[in-house]
Coordinates of C-alpha atoms in Angstrom, one line a residue:
M146 CA -16.0 -44.1 -51.1
S147 CA -17.2 -41.0 -49.4
S148 CA -15.2 -37.7 -49.6
L149 CA -14.6 -38.0 -45.9
A150 CA -12.9 -41.4 -46.3
A151 CA -10.9 -40.2 -49.3
N152 CA -9.7 -37.2 -47.4
A153 CA -8.7 -39.4 -44.5
L154 CA -6.6 -41.6 -46.8
L155 CA -4.9 -38.5 -48.2
E156 CA -4.3 -36.8 -44.9
W157 CA -0.7 -35.7 -44.8
V158 CA 1.6 -36.9 -42.0
T159 CA 4.9 -35.2 -41.3
L160 CA 7.6 -37.5 -40.2
S161 CA 10.3 -35.8 -38.2
P162 CA 13.9 -37.0 -38.1
A163 CA 13.1 -38.8 -34.9
D164 CA 10.1 -40.5 -36.5
L165 CA 12.3 -41.5 -39.5
R166 CA 14.9 -43.0 -37.2
A167 CA 12.2 -45.0 -35.5
L168 CA 11.2 -46.5 -38.9
D169 CA 14.8 -47.6 -39.5
E170 CA 14.7 -51.1 -38.0
K171 CA 18.2 -51.9 -39.0
G172 CA 19.6 -48.7 -37.6
S173 CA 21.8 -48.5 -40.7
G174 CA 20.1 -45.8 -42.8
H175 CA 21.2 -42.2 -43.3
T176 CA 20.1 -39.9 -40.5
S177 CA 17.8 -37.4 -42.1
T178 CA 18.0 -33.8 -40.9
D179 CA 14.8 -33.0 -42.8
P180 CA 11.3 -34.3 -42.4
I181 CA 9.4 -36.0 -45.1
H182 CA 5.6 -35.8 -45.7
V183 CA 3.5 -38.8 -46.8
H184 CA -0.2 -39.6 -46.9
R185 CA -1.4 -41.4 -43.8
A186 CA -2.6 -44.3 -46.0
V187 CA 0.9 -44.7 -47.5
L188 CA 2.6 -44.7 -44.1
G189 CA 0.1 -47.4 -43.1
Q190 CA 1.5 -49.6 -45.8
F191 CA 5.1 -49.4 -44.7
D192 CA 5.3 -52.5 -42.5
T193 CA 3.6 -54.5 -45.2
M194 CA 6.0 -53.3 -47.9
V195 CA 8.9 -54.3 -45.7
A196 CA 7.5 -57.8 -45.1
E197 CA 6.8 -58.3 -48.8
R198 CA 10.2 -57.0 -49.8
R199 CA 11.9 -59.4 -47.5
H200 CA 9.8 -62.3 -48.9
F201 CA 10.8 -61.4 -52.4
H202 CA 14.4 -61.0 -51.4
K203 CA 14.4 -64.4 -49.7
F204 CA 13.0 -66.2 -52.8
P205 CA 14.6 -64.5 -55.8
E206 CA 14.3 -65.7 -59.4
V207 CA 16.3 -64.8 -62.5
S208 CA 15.0 -63.4 -65.8
F209 CA 12.0 -65.1 -67.4
K210 CA 12.0 -67.6 -64.5
E211 CA 10.0 -65.4 -62.1
F212 CA 7.2 -68.0 -61.7
E213 CA 6.8 -68.0 -57.9
T214 CA 7.4 -64.2 -57.8
A215 CA 4.5 -63.8 -60.3
K216 CA 2.2 -66.1 -58.3
K217 CA 2.9 -64.1 -55.1
I218 CA 2.1 -60.8 -56.9
V219 CA -1.1 -62.2 -58.3
S220 CA -2.1 -63.5 -54.9
I221 CA -1.7 -60.1 -53.4
L222 CA -3.5 -58.3 -56.2
K223 CA -6.4 -60.7 -56.2
D224 CA -6.8 -61.6 -52.5
D225 CA -5.6 -58.5 -50.7
L226 CA -6.7 -55.8 -53.2
G227 CA -9.6 -57.6 -54.7
L228 CA -8.6 -56.8 -58.3
T229 CA -10.4 -58.8 -61.0
E230 CA -8.6 -57.5 -64.1
I231 CA -5.3 -59.4 -63.9
W232 CA -3.3 -60.8 -66.7
T233 CA -0.4 -63.3 -66.3
E234 CA 2.3 -64.5 -68.6
V235 CA 2.5 -61.1 -70.3
G236 CA 6.0 -61.1 -71.8
V237 CA 6.5 -64.7 -70.6
T238 CA 6.3 -64.2 -66.8
G239 CA 5.0 -60.7 -66.4
V240 CA 1.9 -59.6 -64.5
V241 CA -0.5 -56.8 -65.5
A242 CA -3.4 -55.5 -63.4
M243 CA -5.9 -52.6 -63.8
I244 CA -7.2 -50.2 -61.3
R245 CA -10.1 -48.3 -63.0
G246 CA -11.1 -44.9 -61.7
E247 CA -14.8 -44.5 -61.2
A248 CA -15.1 -40.7 -61.2
G249 CA -15.0 -40.3 -65.0
D250 CA -12.9 -40.6 -68.1
G251 CA -9.2 -39.8 -68.1
P252 CA -5.8 -41.1 -69.2
C253 CA -4.4 -44.5 -68.5
I254 CA -1.1 -44.3 -66.6
M255 CA 1.2 -47.3 -66.4
L256 CA 3.4 -47.7 -63.3
R257 CA 6.1 -50.3 -63.6
A258 CA 8.2 -52.4 -61.3
D259 CA 10.7 -55.0 -62.5
M260 CA 10.8 -58.5 -60.9
D261 CA 14.0 -60.4 -61.7
A262 CA 17.0 -61.1 -59.6
L263 CA 20.7 -61.7 -60.6
P264 CA 22.8 -64.8 -60.8
I265 CA 24.9 -63.8 -57.7
Q266 CA 25.5 -65.7 -54.5
E267 CA 24.5 -63.4 -51.6
T268 CA 27.2 -62.9 -48.9
A269 CA 25.5 -60.4 -46.6
E270 CA 24.4 -61.8 -43.3
I271 CA 20.8 -60.8 -43.0
S272 CA 17.7 -62.6 -41.6
Y273 CA 16.0 -62.7 -45.0
K274 CA 19.1 -63.8 -46.9
S275 CA 18.4 -65.5 -50.3
Q276 CA 17.4 -69.1 -50.0
N277 CA 18.1 -69.8 -53.7
P278 CA 21.7 -70.7 -54.4
N279 CA 23.6 -68.3 -56.7
V280 CA 20.5 -66.0 -57.1
M281 CA 19.9 -62.7 -55.2
H282 CA 18.0 -59.5 -55.5
A283 CA 21.2 -57.4 -56.0
C284 CA 19.6 -54.4 -57.7
G285 CA 16.6 -53.5 -55.6
H286 CA 13.8 -55.0 -57.7
D287 CA 12.4 -56.6 -54.6
G288 CA 11.9 -53.1 -53.3
H289 CA 10.4 -51.9 -56.6
M290 CA 7.7 -54.6 -56.5
S291 CA 6.9 -54.0 -52.8
A292 CA 6.6 -50.2 -53.3
L293 CA 4.3 -50.6 -56.3
L294 CA 2.1 -53.0 -54.4
G295 CA 2.0 -50.6 -51.5
A296 CA 1.0 -47.7 -53.8
A297 CA -1.6 -50.0 -55.5
R298 CA -3.3 -50.7 -52.2
V299 CA -3.8 -47.0 -51.6
L300 CA -4.8 -46.1 -55.1
N301 CA -7.3 -48.9 -55.2
D302 CA -8.9 -47.4 -52.1
L303 CA -9.1 -44.1 -53.9
K304 CA -10.5 -45.4 -57.2
T305 CA -14.0 -43.8 -56.7
K306 CA -12.3 -40.4 -56.8
L307 CA -10.0 -41.1 -59.8
K308 CA -10.7 -40.0 -63.4
G309 CA -8.9 -42.5 -65.7
S310 CA -7.1 -45.7 -64.9
I311 CA -3.9 -47.2 -63.6
K312 CA -2.1 -50.1 -65.3
L313 CA 0.1 -51.9 -62.9
C314 CA 3.1 -53.5 -64.7
F315 CA 5.2 -56.1 -63.0
Q316 CA 7.9 -56.7 -65.6
P317 CA 10.2 -59.7 -65.9
A318 CA 13.7 -59.9 -67.2
E319 CA 15.1 -56.3 -66.9
E320 CA 18.6 -57.7 -66.3
G321 CA 19.7 -57.9 -69.9
K322 CA 16.9 -60.0 -71.3
N323 CA 14.5 -57.2 -72.4
G324 CA 11.4 -58.1 -70.6
A325 CA 10.0 -54.7 -71.5
G326 CA 10.2 -55.6 -75.2
A327 CA 8.5 -58.9 -74.5
M328 CA 5.7 -57.2 -72.7
I329 CA 5.3 -54.6 -75.5
K330 CA 5.2 -57.4 -78.0
D331 CA 2.4 -59.0 -76.0
G332 CA 0.4 -55.7 -76.2
I333 CA 0.8 -54.1 -72.8
L334 CA 0.8 -50.6 -74.2
E335 CA -2.1 -51.1 -76.5
D336 CA -5.9 -51.3 -76.2
G337 CA -6.8 -54.9 -76.1
P338 CA -5.1 -57.9 -74.6
C339 CA -4.4 -56.4 -71.2
G340 CA -6.5 -53.3 -70.6
P341 CA -6.8 -49.9 -72.2
R342 CA -4.1 -48.1 -74.3
V343 CA -1.4 -46.6 -72.1
D344 CA -1.1 -42.9 -72.4
Y345 CA 1.8 -42.3 -70.0
C346 CA 4.3 -44.6 -68.2
Y347 CA 6.4 -44.1 -65.1
G348 CA 9.2 -46.2 -63.6
I349 CA 11.3 -46.0 -60.5
H350 CA 14.7 -47.2 -59.4
L351 CA 16.0 -47.4 -55.8
W352 CA 19.5 -45.9 -55.9
S353 CA 22.3 -47.0 -53.6
F354 CA 24.4 -43.9 -54.4
E355 CA 22.0 -41.3 -52.9
P356 CA 20.8 -41.2 -49.3
F357 CA 17.3 -41.7 -48.2
G358 CA 15.1 -38.6 -48.8
V359 CA 16.5 -37.7 -52.2
V360 CA 14.6 -38.1 -55.5
N361 CA 16.7 -37.8 -58.7
C362 CA 14.7 -36.9 -61.8
S363 CA 15.9 -34.8 -64.8
H364 CA 15.1 -34.2 -68.4
G365 CA 17.0 -35.9 -71.2
P366 CA 19.1 -39.1 -71.1
V367 CA 19.3 -40.6 -67.6
M368 CA 20.7 -44.1 -68.4
A369 CA 22.9 -45.2 -71.2
A370 CA 22.7 -47.4 -74.3
S371 CA 24.3 -50.8 -73.4
D372 CA 26.1 -52.6 -76.2
R373 CA 28.2 -55.7 -76.2
F374 CA 31.1 -56.8 -78.4
E375 CA 33.2 -59.9 -79.0
I376 CA 36.6 -59.7 -80.7
E377 CA 38.7 -62.6 -81.9
V378 CA 42.3 -61.6 -82.5
G379 CA 43.8 -63.9 -85.0
G380 CA 47.5 -64.7 -85.3
K381 CA 49.8 -67.5 -86.3
G382 CA 50.8 -70.0 -83.6
G383 CA 54.3 -71.2 -83.1
H384 CA 57.1 -72.1 -80.7
G385 CA 57.8 -69.6 -77.9
A386 CA 61.5 -69.7 -78.9
A387 CA 60.8 -68.7 -82.6
P388 CA 58.6 -65.5 -82.5
H389 CA 59.9 -64.5 -86.0
A390 CA 58.0 -67.4 -87.5
S391 CA 54.7 -66.5 -85.8
V392 CA 52.1 -63.8 -85.4
D393 CA 51.7 -63.5 -81.6
A394 CA 48.0 -63.0 -80.9
I395 CA 48.7 -62.1 -77.2
V396 CA 51.1 -59.3 -78.1
K397 CA 48.6 -58.2 -80.8
Q398 CA 45.7 -58.1 -78.4
A399 CA 47.7 -56.0 -75.9
T400 CA 48.2 -53.4 -78.6
L401 CA 44.5 -53.7 -79.6
I402 CA 43.2 -53.2 -76.0
N403 CA 45.5 -50.2 -75.4
S404 CA 44.4 -48.7 -78.7
L405 CA 40.7 -49.2 -78.0
Q406 CA 41.0 -47.0 -75.0
T407 CA 41.9 -44.1 -77.2
V408 CA 38.4 -44.3 -78.8
I409 CA 37.0 -42.6 -75.7
S410 CA 39.9 -40.3 -75.0
R411 CA 40.7 -39.2 -78.6
S412 CA 37.9 -40.1 -81.0
K413 CA 34.8 -39.2 -79.1
D414 CA 33.5 -35.7 -78.6
P415 CA 34.8 -34.9 -75.0
L416 CA 31.5 -33.2 -74.2
K417 CA 29.6 -36.4 -74.9
S418 CA 29.9 -39.3 -72.4
G419 CA 31.0 -42.7 -73.4
V420 CA 32.6 -45.9 -71.9
L421 CA 34.4 -48.8 -73.6
T422 CA 35.3 -51.6 -71.2
C423 CA 37.1 -54.9 -72.1
G424 CA 35.7 -57.3 -69.6
T425 CA 37.2 -60.7 -70.5
I426 CA 40.3 -62.0 -72.2
S427 CA 41.0 -65.6 -73.0
G428 CA 43.8 -67.2 -75.0
G429 CA 46.9 -69.2 -75.1
Y430 CA 47.8 -72.8 -74.5
A431 CA 51.1 -73.1 -72.6
Y432 CA 54.0 -71.1 -71.4
N433 CA 56.1 -71.9 -74.4
I434 CA 53.6 -71.7 -77.2
I435 CA 52.8 -68.5 -79.1
A436 CA 49.0 -68.2 -79.3
D437 CA 47.2 -68.2 -82.6
K438 CA 44.1 -66.5 -81.2
V439 CA 42.8 -64.5 -78.3
K440 CA 39.2 -63.7 -77.5
I441 CA 38.1 -60.4 -75.9
S442 CA 34.6 -59.4 -74.8
G443 CA 33.3 -56.1 -73.4
T444 CA 30.7 -53.4 -73.3
C445 CA 30.2 -49.9 -74.8
R446 CA 28.0 -47.3 -73.2
S447 CA 26.7 -44.0 -74.6
F448 CA 23.9 -41.6 -74.3
T449 CA 23.5 -40.6 -78.0
T450 CA 23.3 -42.5 -81.3
D451 CA 26.1 -40.5 -82.9
T452 CA 28.5 -41.4 -80.0
Q453 CA 27.4 -45.0 -80.2
E454 CA 28.1 -45.2 -83.9
K455 CA 31.4 -43.3 -83.5
I456 CA 32.6 -45.8 -80.9
K457 CA 31.6 -48.8 -83.1
T458 CA 33.2 -47.4 -86.2
R459 CA 36.5 -46.6 -84.6
M460 CA 36.7 -50.0 -83.0
E461 CA 36.4 -51.5 -86.4
D462 CA 39.1 -49.2 -87.8
I463 CA 41.4 -50.2 -84.9
C464 CA 40.9 -53.9 -85.5
C465 CA 41.9 -53.4 -89.1
G466 CA 44.9 -51.4 -88.0
V467 CA 46.4 -54.0 -85.8
D468 CA 46.0 -56.6 -88.6
A469 CA 48.0 -54.2 -90.8
M470 CA 50.7 -53.9 -88.1
Y471 CA 51.1 -57.5 -87.1
G472 CA 49.4 -59.7 -89.7
G473 CA 46.6 -62.2 -89.0
K474 CA 42.9 -61.6 -89.1
T475 CA 40.8 -59.9 -86.4
T476 CA 37.0 -60.2 -86.4
M477 CA 34.6 -58.2 -84.3
E478 CA 30.9 -58.8 -83.6
Y479 CA 29.1 -55.8 -82.2
H480 CA 25.6 -56.3 -80.6
Y481 CA 23.3 -53.4 -79.9
G482 CA 21.7 -53.7 -76.5
Y483 CA 19.2 -51.5 -74.7
P484 CA 18.9 -48.0 -76.1
P485 CA 19.5 -45.0 -73.8
T486 CA 16.7 -44.2 -71.3
I487 CA 15.6 -40.7 -72.2
N488 CA 13.1 -38.6 -70.3
A489 CA 12.1 -36.8 -73.5
H490 CA 8.9 -35.1 -72.2
P491 CA 9.5 -32.2 -69.8
E492 CA 5.9 -32.3 -68.6
C493 CA 6.3 -35.8 -67.4
V494 CA 9.5 -34.9 -65.6
D495 CA 7.7 -31.9 -64.0
N496 CA 4.9 -34.3 -62.9
V497 CA 7.4 -36.4 -61.0
N498 CA 9.2 -33.5 -59.5
R499 CA 6.0 -31.8 -58.4
A500 CA 4.9 -35.0 -56.7
A501 CA 8.3 -35.8 -55.1
S502 CA 8.8 -32.2 -53.8
K503 CA 5.6 -32.5 -51.8
I504 CA 7.1 -35.5 -50.1
V505 CA 10.9 -34.8 -49.6
G506 CA 10.9 -31.0 -50.2
T507 CA 11.8 -29.0 -53.3
H508 CA 15.5 -28.9 -52.3
R509 CA 15.8 -32.7 -52.4
A510 CA 13.5 -33.4 -55.4
G511 CA 14.4 -33.1 -59.1
L512 CA 18.2 -33.4 -58.5
P513 CA 20.0 -34.4 -61.7
Q514 CA 21.2 -38.0 -62.2
K515 CA 22.8 -39.8 -65.1
T516 CA 24.4 -43.2 -65.0
M517 CA 26.1 -45.4 -67.6
G518 CA 24.0 -48.3 -66.3
A519 CA 21.2 -49.4 -68.7
E520 CA 17.5 -50.0 -68.4
D521 CA 14.9 -51.6 -70.7
F522 CA 12.4 -49.1 -69.5
S523 CA 13.9 -47.2 -72.4
Y524 CA 11.7 -49.2 -74.7
F525 CA 8.5 -48.0 -73.0
L526 CA 9.7 -44.4 -73.2
Q527 CA 10.3 -44.9 -77.0
E528 CA 6.6 -45.8 -77.3
R529 CA 4.9 -43.5 -74.8
P530 CA 5.5 -40.2 -72.9
G531 CA 6.8 -40.9 -69.4
C532 CA 9.6 -40.6 -67.0
F533 CA 12.1 -42.8 -65.2
F534 CA 13.5 -41.6 -61.9
F535 CA 15.6 -42.6 -58.9
V536 CA 14.9 -42.7 -55.2
G537 CA 17.8 -42.5 -52.8
G538 CA 18.2 -45.6 -50.7
A539 CA 21.9 -45.8 -49.6
R540 CA 22.8 -47.5 -46.4
E541 CA 24.9 -45.5 -43.9
G542 CA 28.7 -46.2 -44.1
I543 CA 30.2 -48.4 -46.8
I544 CA 28.2 -48.2 -50.1
R545 CA 26.5 -51.5 -51.0
P546 CA 26.4 -51.0 -54.7
H547 CA 24.0 -52.5 -57.2
H548 CA 25.1 -55.9 -58.7
K549 CA 27.3 -56.8 -55.7
S550 CA 26.9 -59.8 -53.4
V551 CA 26.4 -57.5 -50.3
F552 CA 23.9 -55.1 -52.0
D553 CA 21.2 -53.8 -49.7
F554 CA 19.2 -50.6 -49.4
D555 CA 17.5 -48.4 -46.8
E556 CA 14.0 -49.9 -46.7
R557 CA 12.5 -46.5 -45.9
A558 CA 13.2 -45.6 -49.5
M559 CA 10.1 -47.7 -50.3
L560 CA 8.0 -45.3 -48.4
V561 CA 9.2 -42.4 -50.6
S562 CA 8.8 -44.5 -53.7
A563 CA 5.2 -45.5 -52.9
A564 CA 4.3 -42.0 -51.8
T565 CA 5.7 -40.5 -55.0
F566 CA 3.7 -43.0 -57.1
V567 CA 0.5 -42.2 -55.2
Q568 CA 1.0 -38.4 -55.4
L569 CA 1.8 -38.7 -59.1
I570 CA -1.5 -40.4 -59.7
V571 CA -3.5 -38.1 -57.4
D572 CA -2.1 -35.0 -59.2
Q573 CA -3.1 -36.3 -62.6
L574 CA -6.2 -38.3 -62.1
M575 CA -8.1 -36.8 -59.2

């Protein structure tokens, strides 16, 4: 590619508030009072990103079942972009592809988008509503894939000017099944089975709690560790009219649940965040029978290992305490889930914020964001320097939150996402 052609691709276009309103086909996005700046080539991908996002949304697939999704991605990478280095079934259903710079040696940077949907029946009335019963893209992964594909098209056209390489990672099973770990096990980060060794990794998440035009990226923990527990509260069954001859597991579990809430309010360092939620309770047989057991399940969230261990230890203590109070035997199984997602390398955070500020402005880039949600991108960040960041995509009016049957996002957020990915690579590899 000639320098003239590369310069044309990277020509900046300023989108005024009126221009941005014109891009909002649904008319439901936040009205921006500030312009954004994107490369002309990225703007040229917007309609394609929207079309591909709606295709993915219409045909969602759950974790490790993303067979048709993977086929669609491979088709785009091969037929539209002309890429030849493509690996499939990485981490069961994942797809990996390489864009190799032709201007010299440089680092390998991995850009990741997750592919899986959630087991939720969509209730929003939209033209591209999910066609798969009880499955929908309720977390924005359809937008992640489309934004990365849009960025890949532009970067592939710039490859003659890039020093280094880009590894495109389309990851399965982010929603609790650890697709990142499966891809790491299959060697995505190493030199060998799917391209060169990854030096840096970056991931993005569309965010329904911030308006279009905002990029949240900060140093340190940004998403929490996500653990799961099951407790069986044991008692001694009996007749509802004779409680003195029984150990009432329902009364016992009521004390247990109330006591568990004091772990957060009274046992944890108040300057360190944590959550303990009991999500399910099941037990009992009939209105006049004292239950001999009750089962409880829930989740614990934290940003640090010491908080995580403090919560677990105090839960065990409380289970023993209610046994001493009431009798019976309580057992708890505690399952460690995703570790916290930590942006541990300030230089990588700076890279994102530098790129994003060129697009949305310094006053709307690099805003802090922490959430008790969890992400398996944390496993990539344990292995390589990198950064995970959020792009505002809230719809105007009532929030349509993640993991809800009416979830949706402002599709213009894909423009900011793709532009940030492109600028991130240009800053580091050109």
